[in-house]
């Protein structure tokens, strides 16, 4: 997982919101999903690891929810929207709805410039 965390950075619980809920921070432009799929990385398992980790943090802090803050600046839908990538996105949404309902109070996607 350490290699995947270097390739696909995500920051867990270093920041909390006003309700002391842990915040998951991700910069989606740093994730090259297509390259990961072609390299054979199991991104489904890795994303489940991220969800489990932030859910565990919320549970330990006695919070009902978490918050996700995702920066989508410079994210290329053309490059990351290949046919192999789309199936992973659909699988992740289905898994999230089935196994992690209401785990995030807010999922905020921001298109910010550095």
Coordinates of C-alpha atoms in Angstrom, one line a residue:
X1 CA 0.0 0.0 0.0
X2 CA 2.9 2.4 0.6
X3 CA 3.9 2.3 -3.0
X4 CA 0.3 3.0 -4.1
X5 CA 0.1 5.9 -1.5
X6 CA 3.1 7.4 -3.2
X7 CA 1.7 7.0 -6.6
X8 CA -1.9 8.0 -5.6
X9 CA -1.6 10.5 -2.7
X10 CA -4.4 10.8 -0.2
X11 CA -4.2 12.6 3.1
X12 CA -6.2 11.2 6.0
X13 CA -7.5 13.1 9.1
X14 CA -4.6 15.6 9.2
X15 CA -7.4 18.2 9.2
X16 CA -10.8 18.2 10.8
X17 CA -13.9 20.3 10.1
X18 CA -15.9 22.5 12.5
X19 CA -17.6 19.4 13.9
X20 CA -14.3 17.6 14.4
X21 CA -15.0 15.2 11.6
X22 CA -11.9 13.8 9.8
X23 CA -11.3 15.2 6.3
X24 CA -10.0 13.1 3.4
X25 CA -7.9 15.3 1.1
X26 CA -7.1 14.2 -2.4
X27 CA -5.6 15.9 -5.5
X28 CA -7.1 14.0 -8.4
X29 CA -4.8 15.4 -11.0
X30 CA -1.9 13.5 -9.2
X31 CA -3.7 10.2 -9.8
X32 CA -3.1 8.6 -13.2
X33 CA -5.8 6.0 -13.1
X34 CA -5.2 4.9 -16.7
X35 CA -1.5 4.3 -16.1
X36 CA -2.3 2.4 -12.9
X37 CA -4.7 0.1 -14.7
X38 CA -2.2 -0.6 -17.5
X39 CA 0.4 -1.3 -14.9
X40 CA -1.9 -3.8 -13.2
X41 CA -2.5 -2.0 -9.9
X42 CA -5.6 -3.0 -8.0
X43 CA -7.1 0.5 -7.6
X44 CA -10.4 -0.9 -6.4
X45 CA -8.8 -2.4 -3.4
X46 CA -6.7 0.7 -2.8
X47 CA -9.7 3.0 -2.8
X48 CA -11.5 0.6 -0.4
X49 CA -8.4 0.9 1.8
X50 CA -8.8 4.7 1.7
X51 CA -12.5 4.5 2.6
X52 CA -11.8 2.0 5.5
X53 CA -9.0 4.2 6.9
X54 CA -11.1 7.4 6.9
X55 CA -14.2 5.5 8.3
X56 CA -12.0 4.1 11.1
X57 CA -10.8 7.5 12.0
X58 CA -14.3 8.8 12.2
X59 CA -15.3 5.9 14.3
X60 CA -12.4 6.4 16.7
X61 CA -13.3 10.1 17.0
X62 CA -16.9 9.2 17.7
X63 CA -18.1 11.0 14.6
X64 CA -20.9 9.7 12.4
X65 CA -19.5 11.1 9.2
X66 CA -16.4 12.2 7.4
X67 CA -15.7 14.9 4.8
X68 CA -13.9 14.4 1.5
X69 CA -12.2 17.4 -0.2
X70 CA -11.1 16.6 -3.7
X71 CA -9.1 19.0 -5.9
X72 CA -9.9 18.3 -9.6
X73 CA -7.8 21.0 -11.0
X74 CA -5.9 19.7 -14.1
X75 CA -7.8 16.4 -14.0
X76 CA -8.1 15.2 -17.6
X77 CA -11.4 13.4 -18.2
X78 CA -10.3 12.7 -21.7
X79 CA -7.2 10.8 -20.6
X80 CA -8.7 9.3 -17.4
X81 CA -12.0 8.4 -19.1
X82 CA -10.8 5.4 -21.1
X83 CA -13.0 2.3 -21.3
X84 CA -11.0 0.4 -18.7
X85 CA -11.1 3.4 -16.3
X86 CA -14.9 3.9 -16.6
X87 CA -15.5 0.3 -15.4
X88 CA -13.4 1.0 -12.3
X89 CA -15.3 4.3 -11.6
X90 CA -18.7 2.5 -11.9
X91 CA -17.5 -0.3 -9.6
X92 CA -16.3 2.2 -7.0
X93 CA -19.5 4.1 -7.0
X94 CA -21.5 0.8 -6.6
X95 CA -19.2 -0.3 -3.8
X96 CA -19.5 3.0 -2.0
X97 CA -23.3 3.0 -2.2
X98 CA -23.5 -0.6 -1.0
X99 CA -20.9 -0.8 1.7
X100 CA -20.3 2.8 2.9
X101 CA -23.8 4.5 2.8
X102 CA -23.8 7.9 4.6
X103 CA -20.2 7.7 5.6
X104 CA -19.4 11.1 4.2
X105 CA -21.4 14.1 5.2
X106 CA -20.0 16.1 2.3
X107 CA -17.9 15.3 -0.7
X108 CA -16.6 18.6 -2.0
X109 CA -14.9 18.8 -5.4
X110 CA -13.0 22.0 -6.1
X111 CA -11.4 23.1 -9.3
X112 CA -8.7 25.4 -7.8
X113 CA -5.5 26.9 -9.2
X114 CA -2.3 26.6 -7.2

